[in-house]
Coordinates of N, CA and C in Angstrom, one line a residue:
Chain A
X117 N -8.4 160.8 17.8 CA -8.8 160.4 19.2 C -7.5 161.0 19.8
X118 N -7.7 161.7 21.2 CA -6.7 161.9 22.3 C -5.9 160.6 23.2
X119 N -5.1 159.8 23.3 CA -4.3 159.4 23.8 C -3.1 159.8 24.7
X120 N -3.6 159.1 26.2 CA -2.0 159.3 26.4 C -1.2 158.2 26.7
X121 N -0.7 158.1 27.2 CA 0.2 156.8 27.7 C 1.3 157.5 28.9
X122 N 2.1 156.2 29.6 CA 2.7 156.3 30.3 C 3.3 155.6 30.6
X123 N 5.1 155.7 30.8 CA 6.0 154.6 31.5 C 6.8 154.2 32.2
X124 N 7.1 153.6 32.9 CA 6.5 152.6 33.2 C 5.4 151.9 33.6
X125 N 4.7 151.5 33.7 CA 3.4 150.7 34.6 C 3.7 150.5 35.6
X126 N 4.7 149.2 35.7 CA 5.3 149.5 37.1 C 6.6 149.3 37.4
X127 N 7.0 150.2 38.8 CA 8.7 150.0 39.2 C 8.8 149.7 40.5
X128 N 9.8 149.2 40.8 CA 10.9 148.5 41.9 C 11.6 149.0 42.3
X129 N 12.0 150.5 43.0 CA 13.4 150.8 43.4 C 14.4 150.9 44.0
X130 N 15.1 150.9 44.6 CA 15.8 150.8 46.1 C 16.3 152.1 46.0
X131 N 15.9 152.6 47.4 CA 16.3 153.5 48.3 C 17.7 154.9 47.6
X132 N 17.5 155.9 47.1 CA 18.7 156.4 46.3 C 19.0 156.2 45.4
X133 N 18.6 155.7 44.9 CA 18.2 155.0 42.7 C 17.6 156.8 42.4
X134 N 17.9 156.7 41.1 CA 17.3 157.8 40.2 C 16.2 157.8 39.8
X135 N 14.9 158.3 38.6 CA 13.7 157.9 39.0 C 13.5 158.5 37.6
X136 N 13.1 158.7 37.0 CA 12.4 158.7 36.1 C 11.1 157.8 35.1
X137 N 9.9 158.9 35.3 CA 9.2 158.3 34.9 C 8.2 159.2 33.5
X138 N 8.0 158.5 32.1 CA 7.4 159.6 31.0 C 6.1 159.2 31.0
X139 N 5.8 160.5 30.6 CA 4.3 161.1 30.4 C 3.7 161.4 28.4
X140 N 3.6 160.6 28.0 CA 3.9 161.5 25.9 C 1.6 161.7 26.1
X141 N 1.5 162.3 25.1 CA 0.1 162.2 25.2 C 0.2 162.3 23.6
X142 N -1.1 161.9 22.8 CA -1.2 162.6 21.2 C -2.5 162.1 20.6
X143 N -2.9 163.3 19.5 CA -4.3 164.2 19.2 C -4.1 165.5 19.9
X144 N -3.4 165.7 20.6 CA -3.3 167.2 20.4 C -2.7 167.7 20.9
X145 N -2.9 169.3 20.4 CA -1.7 170.1 20.6 C -0.9 171.5 21.8
X146 N 0.0 171.5 22.3 CA -0.1 172.2 23.3 C -1.0 172.4 24.7
X147 N -1.0 171.1 25.4 CA -1.9 170.4 26.2 C -1.0 171.0 27.5
X148 N -1.9 171.7 28.4 CA -1.9 171.8 30.1 C -1.4 170.2 30.3
X149 N 0.5 170.2 31.3 CA 0.3 168.6 31.5 C 0.6 168.8 33.3
X150 N -0.4 167.5 33.8 CA 0.1 167.8 35.3 C 1.1 166.0 35.7
X151 N 1.7 166.2 36.8 CA 1.8 164.8 37.4 C 0.8 165.3 39.0
X152 N 0.5 164.0 39.2 CA -0.1 163.7 40.5 C 0.4 162.3 41.1
X153 N 0.7 162.1 42.5 CA 1.1 161.5 43.2 C -0.5 160.9 43.9
X154 N -1.0 159.5 44.4 CA -1.5 159.3 44.6 C -1.2 158.0 46.0
X155 N -1.7 158.5 47.3 CA -1.2 157.3 48.1 C -2.4 156.8 49.0
X156 N -2.0 156.4 48.9 CA -3.3 155.2 50.0 C -4.0 156.4 50.9
X157 N -5.6 156.0 50.5 CA -6.1 156.9 51.8 C -5.8 158.8 51.7
X158 N -4.9 159.2 50.7 CA -4.3 160.6 50.8 C -5.1 161.1 49.4
X159 N -6.0 161.1 48.6 CA -6.4 161.1 48.1 C -5.5 161.6 46.1
X160 N -5.8 162.7 46.0 CA -4.5 162.9 44.5 C -3.7 164.0 45.0
X161 N -2.4 164.2 44.5 CA -1.7 165.5 45.2 C -1.0 165.5 44.1
X162 N -1.7 167.1 44.1 CA -0.9 167.5 42.6 C 1.0 167.8 42.7
X163 N 1.5 167.3 42.0 CA 2.8 167.4 42.0 C 3.8 168.5 41.5
X164 N 3.2 168.8 39.7 CA 4.0 170.3 38.8 C 2.8 169.8 37.7
X165 N 2.8 170.8 37.4 CA 1.7 170.8 35.9 C 2.3 171.6 35.1
X166 N 2.4 172.2 33.8 CA 2.9 172.7 32.8 C 2.0 173.1 31.7
X167 N 2.5 174.7 31.7 CA 1.2 175.1 30.4 C 2.1 175.1 29.1
X168 N 3.6 174.9 29.5 CA 4.0 174.8 27.7 C 5.4 174.3 28.0
X169 N 6.5 173.5 27.2 CA 7.5 173.3 26.5 C 8.4 173.9 27.8
X170 N 8.8 173.7 28.4 CA 9.6 174.7 29.1 C 9.5 175.0 30.5
X171 N 8.2 175.3 30.9 CA 6.8 175.8 32.0 C 6.6 174.6 33.1
X172 N 7.3 174.9 33.9 CA 6.7 173.6 35.4 C 6.4 174.5 36.5
X173 N 5.4 174.3 36.8 CA 5.2 174.8 38.3 C 4.8 174.2 39.0
X174 N 5.8 173.9 40.3 CA 6.2 173.1 41.9 C 4.6 173.2 42.1
X175 N 4.2 172.3 43.0 CA 3.1 172.8 43.6 C 3.7 172.5 45.1
X176 N 4.4 171.2 45.4 CA 5.0 170.7 46.5 C 6.3 170.6 46.5
X177 N 7.2 171.7 47.1 CA 8.5 170.9 47.5 C 9.0 169.4 47.6
X178 N 9.8 168.7 47.0 CA 10.4 167.3 47.4 C 11.4 167.2 46.6
X179 N 12.1 165.9 46.4 CA 12.8 165.4 46.1 C 12.8 165.4 44.5
X180 N 11.3 165.4 43.9 CA 11.1 165.4 42.7 C 11.3 166.9 41.7
X181 N 11.3 166.6 40.4 CA 11.8 167.1 39.4 C 10.9 167.4 38.3
X182 N 10.0 168.1 37.3 CA 9.5 167.3 36.4 C 10.3 168.3 35.5
X183 N 10.1 167.6 34.0 CA 10.9 168.3 32.7 C 9.4 168.2 31.6
X184 N 9.2 169.0 30.7 CA 8.5 169.1 29.3 C 9.1 169.5 28.3
X185 N 10.1 168.5 27.7 CA 11.1 168.6 26.7 C 11.1 168.9 25.5
X186 N 9.2 168.7 25.0 CA 8.5 168.2 23.7 C 7.1 169.0 24.4
X187 N 6.4 169.8 23.4 CA 5.1 170.0 24.3 C 4.0 168.5 23.9
X188 N 4.3 167.3 23.7 CA 3.1 166.4 24.1 C 4.0 165.2 25.3
X189 N 5.0 165.6 25.7 CA 6.0 165.6 26.5 C 6.3 165.8 28.1
X190 N 5.7 164.8 29.1 CA 6.1 165.6 30.7 C 6.9 164.3 31.3
X191 N 8.0 164.3 31.8 CA 8.7 163.6 32.1 C 8.7 163.8 34.0
X192 N 8.4 163.1 34.7 CA 9.0 163.2 36.7 C 10.5 162.7 36.8
X193 N 11.1 163.1 37.9 CA 12.5 162.6 37.7 C 12.5 163.0 39.2
X194 N 13.6 162.0 39.5 CA 14.5 162.2 41.0 C 15.9 161.6 41.0
X195 N 16.6 162.5 41.6 CA 18.0 162.0 41.7 C 18.7 161.0 42.8
X196 N 17.7 160.6 43.7 CA 18.1 159.7 44.1 C 16.3 159.5 45.6
X197 N 16.0 158.4 45.1 CA 14.3 157.9 45.9 C 14.6 158.1 47.2
X198 N 13.7 158.4 47.7 CA 13.1 158.0 48.9 C 12.0 157.2 49.8
X199 N 12.2 156.7 50.4 CA 11.0 156.2 50.7 C 9.7 155.9 50.7
X200 N 9.3 157.3 50.8 CA 8.4 158.1 51.0 C 7.6 158.7 49.7
X201 N 8.8 158.2 48.6 CA 8.2 158.3 46.8 C 7.2 157.3 46.8
X202 N 7.0 156.8 47.5 CA 6.4 155.1 46.4 C 4.7 156.1 47.1
X203 N 4.4 155.0 45.8 CA 2.6 155.2 45.3 C 2.2 155.6 44.2
X204 N 0.9 155.9 43.3 CA 0.9 155.6 42.0 C 0.9 156.9 41.7
X205 N 1.9 157.1 40.8 CA 1.8 158.4 39.6 C 0.7 158.4 38.6
X206 N -0.2 159.4 38.5 CA -0.7 159.6 37.5 C -0.5 160.9 36.5
X207 N -0.2 160.8 35.2 CA -0.2 161.9 34.0 C -1.4 162.5 33.9
X208 N -1.9 163.6 33.7 CA -3.3 164.3 32.7 C -3.2 165.2 32.1
X209 N -3.3 166.2 31.4 CA -3.5 166.6 30.3 C -4.8 167.0 29.9
X210 N -4.6 168.7 29.9 CA -6.1 168.9 29.5 C -5.5 170.4 28.3
X211 N -7.0 170.6 27.3 CA -7.1 171.8 26.8 C -8.0 172.7 26.9
X212 N -8.9 172.4 28.3 CA -9.7 173.7 28.5 C -10.2 173.2 30.1
X213 N -11.0 172.6 29.6 CA -11.8 172.6 31.4 C -11.3 170.7 31.9
X214 N -11.5 170.2 31.1 CA -11.1 169.0 32.3 C -10.2 167.9 31.8
X215 N -10.1 167.1 32.8 CA -8.0 166.6 32.8 C -8.8 165.1 32.4
X216 N -7.9 164.5 31.6 CA -7.9 163.0 31.5 C -7.0 162.5 31.4
X217 N -6.7 161.5 32.2 CA -5.5 160.8 33.3 C -5.0 159.6 32.4
X218 N -3.7 159.6 32.9 CA -2.9 158.2 32.3 C -3.2 157.4 32.8
X219 N -2.8 155.8 32.5 CA -3.0 154.5 33.1 C -2.0 154.8 34.2
X220 N -1.3 155.2 34.8 CA -0.6 155.6 35.8 C 0.5 155.2 36.0
X221 N 2.1 155.0 37.0 CA 3.0 154.0 37.6 C 3.0 153.3 38.7
X222 N 2.7 152.4 39.2 CA 3.1 152.3 40.5 C 4.3 151.6 41.1
X223 N 4.9 152.8 41.8 CA 6.3 152.9 42.0 C 6.3 152.4 43.8
X224 N 7.4 151.4 43.9 CA 7.4 150.8 45.1 C 8.9 150.8 45.3
X225 N 9.4 151.9 46.7 CA 10.9 151.9 47.1 C 11.0 151.8 48.6
X226 N 11.6 150.6 47.9 CA 11.8 149.5 49.4 C 13.4 150.2 49.8
Chain B
X108 N -6.6 172.7 55.1 CA -8.2 172.9 54.9 C -7.9 172.3 53.9
X109 N -9.1 170.8 53.4 CA -9.4 170.1 52.6 C -10.5 171.4 51.8
X110 N -10.4 171.6 50.6 CA -10.8 172.4 49.5 C -12.1 172.0 49.2
X111 N -12.2 170.3 48.8 CA -13.7 169.7 48.1 C -13.8 168.3 49.4
X112 N -14.7 168.3 49.9 CA -14.9 166.8 50.9 C -15.6 166.3 50.0
X113 N -15.3 165.3 50.4 CA -16.5 163.8 49.6 C -16.8 163.4 51.0
X114 N -18.6 162.4 50.7 CA -19.1 161.9 51.2 C -19.7 160.8 50.9
X115 N -19.9 159.8 51.7 CA -19.2 159.1 52.5 C -18.0 158.8 52.1
X116 N -17.2 158.2 52.9 CA -15.3 158.4 52.5 C -16.1 156.3 52.2
X117 N -16.7 155.6 52.0 CA -16.8 154.1 51.4 C -18.5 153.9 51.9
X118 N -18.6 153.1 50.8 CA -19.8 152.6 50.8 C -20.3 151.4 50.6
X119 N -20.8 150.7 51.1 CA -21.7 149.6 50.8 C -22.9 149.4 50.2
X120 N -23.2 149.3 49.1 CA -24.6 149.0 49.0 C -24.9 147.3 48.1
X121 N -26.1 146.8 48.5 CA -26.3 145.5 47.3 C -26.4 145.9 46.2
X122 N -26.6 144.8 45.6 CA -26.6 145.1 43.9 C -27.8 145.4 43.5
X123 N -28.6 146.3 42.8 CA -29.5 146.9 42.7 C -30.5 148.3 43.7
X124 N -29.5 148.1 44.1 CA -29.9 149.4 45.4 C -29.3 150.5 44.8
X125 N -29.9 152.2 44.9 CA -29.6 153.4 44.4 C -28.5 153.7 45.6
X126 N -27.9 154.6 45.5 CA -26.7 155.4 46.3 C -26.6 156.7 45.5
X127 N -26.3 157.8 46.6 CA -25.6 158.9 46.5 C -24.1 159.1 47.0
X128 N -23.7 160.0 46.3 CA -22.3 160.4 46.2 C -22.6 161.6 46.9
X129 N -22.1 162.8 47.7 CA -21.5 163.7 48.1 C -20.3 164.2 47.5
X130 N -20.7 165.9 47.2 CA -18.8 166.4 47.2 C -19.6 167.7 47.8
X131 N -18.1 168.1 48.1 CA -18.8 169.6 48.9 C -17.8 170.7 48.8
X132 N -17.8 171.4 47.9 CA -16.9 172.5 47.8 C -16.8 174.0 48.9
X133 N -15.7 174.3 49.4 CA -15.6 175.5 50.4 C -15.0 177.0 49.8
X134 N -15.0 176.5 47.9 CA -15.3 177.6 47.4 C -16.2 177.2 46.3
X135 N -16.1 178.4 45.5 CA -16.6 179.5 44.3 C -16.5 177.4 43.5
X136 N -17.5 177.1 43.4 CA -17.7 176.5 41.9 C -17.0 176.7 40.4
X137 N -16.7 177.4 39.9 CA -16.1 176.8 38.1 C -17.0 175.7 37.6
X138 N -17.2 174.7 38.0 CA -16.9 173.7 37.2 C -16.7 172.1 38.0
X139 N -17.3 171.7 37.8 CA -17.2 170.6 39.0 C -17.4 169.2 37.6
X140 N -16.4 167.6 38.3 CA -16.2 167.3 36.8 C -15.8 166.0 38.6
X141 N -16.8 164.5 37.8 CA -16.8 163.4 38.5 C -16.0 162.3 37.2
X142 N -15.2 161.6 38.5 CA -14.4 160.6 37.7 C -14.3 158.7 38.7
X143 N -14.2 157.9 37.9 CA -14.5 157.0 38.6 C -12.4 156.2 38.4
X144 N -12.2 155.8 39.5 CA -11.6 155.0 39.2 C -11.1 153.0 39.6
X145 N -11.1 152.3 39.3 CA -10.8 150.7 39.2 C -9.3 150.9 40.1
X146 N -9.0 149.7 40.7 CA -7.7 149.6 42.0 C -6.7 149.6 40.8
X147 N -5.6 150.8 40.8 CA -4.8 150.4 40.1 C -4.4 150.7 38.7
X148 N -6.2 151.5 38.3 CA -5.6 151.9 37.3 C -5.9 153.5 37.5
X149 N -6.3 154.5 36.1 CA -6.1 155.7 36.0 C -7.7 156.3 36.2
X150 N -7.9 157.5 36.4 CA -9.2 158.2 36.9 C -10.0 158.0 35.0
X151 N -11.0 157.8 35.3 CA -11.5 157.9 33.7 C -13.0 158.8 34.0
X152 N -12.9 159.6 33.4 CA -14.0 160.9 32.6 C -14.9 160.9 33.0
X153 N -16.0 160.8 34.1 CA -17.5 160.4 33.7 C -18.4 161.5 33.1
X154 N -18.6 162.7 34.1 CA -19.3 163.9 33.6 C -18.9 165.4 34.3
X155 N -18.5 166.4 33.4 CA -18.2 167.8 33.5 C -19.9 168.7 34.1
X156 N -19.6 169.4 34.9 CA -20.8 170.1 35.2 C -20.5 171.6 35.8
X157 N -20.8 172.4 34.9 CA -20.6 174.2 34.9 C -21.9 175.2 35.0
X158 N -23.1 174.8 35.3 CA -24.2 176.1 35.2 C -24.1 175.4 36.6
X159 N -25.0 176.1 37.5 CA -25.6 176.3 38.8 C -27.1 175.4 37.8
X160 N -27.8 174.5 38.6 CA -28.9 173.4 38.1 C -28.8 172.5 37.6
X161 N -27.5 172.3 36.7 CA -27.3 171.6 35.6 C -27.6 169.9 36.0
X162 N -28.0 168.8 35.5 CA -28.1 168.0 35.9 C -27.4 167.5 34.6
X163 N -26.2 166.3 34.8 CA -26.1 165.4 33.3 C -26.2 163.8 33.5
X164 N -26.9 162.9 32.7 CA -26.9 161.5 33.1 C -25.7 160.7 31.4
X165 N -25.4 159.7 32.6 CA -24.9 158.4 31.5 C -25.0 157.4 32.3
X166 N -26.3 156.4 31.5 CA -26.6 154.9 31.7 C -27.2 155.8 32.8
X167 N -26.4 154.9 34.1 CA -27.6 154.6 35.5 C -26.9 156.0 36.6
X168 N -25.6 156.7 35.5 CA -25.7 157.4 36.6 C -25.9 159.2 36.3
X169 N -26.3 159.3 37.7 CA -26.6 161.2 37.7 C -26.6 162.2 38.2
X170 N -24.9 163.0 37.6 CA -24.9 163.8 38.3 C -26.0 165.4 38.6
X171 N -25.8 165.8 39.1 CA -26.0 167.3 39.6 C -25.3 168.2 40.1
X172 N -25.4 169.8 40.0 CA -24.4 170.5 40.4 C -25.4 171.9 41.5
X173 N -25.8 172.3 42.5 CA -26.1 172.9 43.5 C -25.4 173.9 43.2
X174 N -25.4 175.1 42.7 CA -24.2 175.9 42.9 C -24.2 176.6 44.1
X175 N -25.5 177.0 44.2 CA -25.8 177.9 45.4 C -24.9 177.2 46.8
X176 N -24.9 176.0 47.0 CA -24.3 175.4 47.8 C -23.4 174.6 47.6
X177 N -22.5 175.1 46.6 CA -21.4 174.8 45.9 C -21.2 173.4 46.5
X178 N -22.4 172.1 46.1 CA -21.9 171.3 45.8 C -22.6 170.5 44.3
X179 N -22.1 169.1 44.6 CA -22.3 168.2 43.7 C -22.5 167.0 44.4
X180 N -23.5 166.4 43.6 CA -23.9 164.5 44.0 C -23.7 164.0 43.2
X181 N -24.2 162.8 43.0 CA -23.5 162.1 42.2 C -24.3 160.7 42.7
X182 N -25.7 160.3 41.9 CA -26.5 159.2 42.2 C -26.7 158.4 41.4
X183 N -26.5 157.0 41.6 CA -26.6 155.6 40.7 C -27.8 155.1 41.5
X184 N -28.3 155.1 40.2 CA -29.5 154.2 40.2 C -29.9 152.4 39.4
X185 N -30.3 151.6 40.8 CA -30.0 150.6 40.4 C -28.9 149.8 40.0
X186 N -28.1 149.7 41.4 CA -26.3 149.4 41.1 C -25.8 148.1 41.1
X187 N -24.7 148.1 40.0 CA -24.7 146.5 39.5 C -23.0 146.6 40.2
X188 N -22.5 145.1 39.6 CA -21.2 144.8 40.6 C -20.0 145.8 39.6
X189 N -20.3 146.1 38.5 CA -19.4 147.7 36.6 C -19.2 148.7 38.0
X190 N -20.3 149.0 38.6 CA -20.1 149.8 39.4 C -18.9 150.2 40.2
X191 N -18.8 149.1 41.1 CA -17.7 149.4 41.6 C -16.8 150.3 41.6
X192 N -16.1 151.0 42.6 CA -14.8 151.2 42.3 C -14.6 152.6 43.3
X193 N -14.0 153.5 43.1 CA -13.2 154.8 43.5 C -13.6 156.0 43.0
X194 N -14.8 156.6 43.2 CA -15.3 158.2 42.5 C -15.0 159.1 43.3
X195 N -14.2 159.9 42.2 CA -13.3 161.5 42.7 C -14.2 161.9 42.4
X196 N -14.5 164.0 42.7 CA -15.0 164.9 42.3 C -13.9 165.8 42.5
X197 N -13.6 166.2 40.8 CA -12.8 167.6 41.0 C -13.5 168.8 40.7
X198 N -12.6 170.0 41.0 CA -13.3 171.1 40.7 C -11.8 172.4 40.7
X199 N -13.1 173.2 39.5 CA -12.1 174.4 39.0 C -12.7 175.3 40.1
X200 N -11.6 175.6 41.2 CA -12.3 176.8 41.7 C -11.5 177.6 42.2
X201 N -11.1 178.3 40.7 CA -9.9 179.1 40.2 C -10.5 180.3 39.1
X202 N -11.5 179.6 39.0 CA -11.5 179.8 37.3 C -10.8 180.6 36.5
X203 N -9.8 180.0 35.8 CA -8.2 180.4 35.5 C -8.0 178.6 34.8
X204 N -7.0 179.1 34.2 CA -5.9 177.9 33.8 C -5.0 177.3 34.6
X205 N -6.3 176.4 35.6 CA -5.5 176.3 36.7 C -5.7 174.8 36.7
X206 N -5.3 173.8 37.5 CA -5.2 172.3 37.9 C -6.8 172.2 38.8
X207 N -6.7 171.5 38.5 CA -8.5 171.0 39.2 C -7.5 171.0 41.1
X208 N -8.9 170.6 41.6 CA -8.5 170.1 43.3 C -9.0 169.1 43.0
X209 N -9.1 168.1 43.8 CA -10.0 167.0 43.7 C -10.0 166.5 45.5
X210 N -11.1 166.1 45.6 CA -11.4 165.1 46.9 C -11.1 164.1 46.8
X211 N -11.4 163.3 48.7 CA -10.3 162.1 48.4 C -11.2 160.8 47.9
X212 N -12.0 161.1 48.3 CA -12.7 159.3 46.9 C -13.9 159.4 47.7
X213 N -14.6 158.2 47.0 CA -15.6 157.6 47.7 C -15.5 156.1 46.9
X214 N -15.1 155.3 48.3 CA -14.9 153.8 47.8 C -16.0 153.6 47.4
X215 N -16.9 152.6 46.2 CA -18.2 152.3 46.1 C -17.7 150.3 46.1
X216 N -18.3 150.2 46.7 CA -18.4 148.5 46.7 C -19.9 147.8 47.2
X217 N -19.4 147.2 45.8 CA -21.3 146.4 45.2 C -21.8 144.7 45.4
X218 N -22.3 145.0 46.3 CA -22.6 142.8 46.4 C -23.8 142.6 46.2
X219 N -23.6 140.9 45.6 CA -24.9 140.5 45.3 C -26.1 140.3 46.0

């Protein structure tokens, strides 16, 4: 069966520090991968999605970036965090219609 | 503008009561997906609806897709504390290999 992992589960970082969140999927091949941010009262905001290795589509221009170095690995990064980057980050995968989500990473930027 | 509207935004019901959550799209629905989220956790996939008039049930949760109205409803019968959480609908409105769009969610509280 397929599983999706996110690391770390929680993170507290100072403003201006770098960020790296990792998402890995097991049990499937060539999935579409997604990064979402969920802020209180604002629903799910799609940040990036990828249909293959090295292929990244950016939905919202900001100081975040994403990379897909391997088929089942998706990384969300930032060189300098802003206060507004705080939120709950969710990774998801799909191979057809439904998307399946990871457990999330709660990021607090102080 | 929001492509997918959910109502109500929040709901408090007494244990044992029935409830309905609605999800309305401003565009044609090629697929509608319901998820449940507990605070601080990921989204759990509940059901997928793809055909007009389709209805699916899982335990005490039933979801229907009214394709003509571009709307879906989620109905919970005899609510229990375990039903509490945030319910989100996601929709395929571009009919292709594209990400789903999501509503803002409905927060459900079930009180004894």
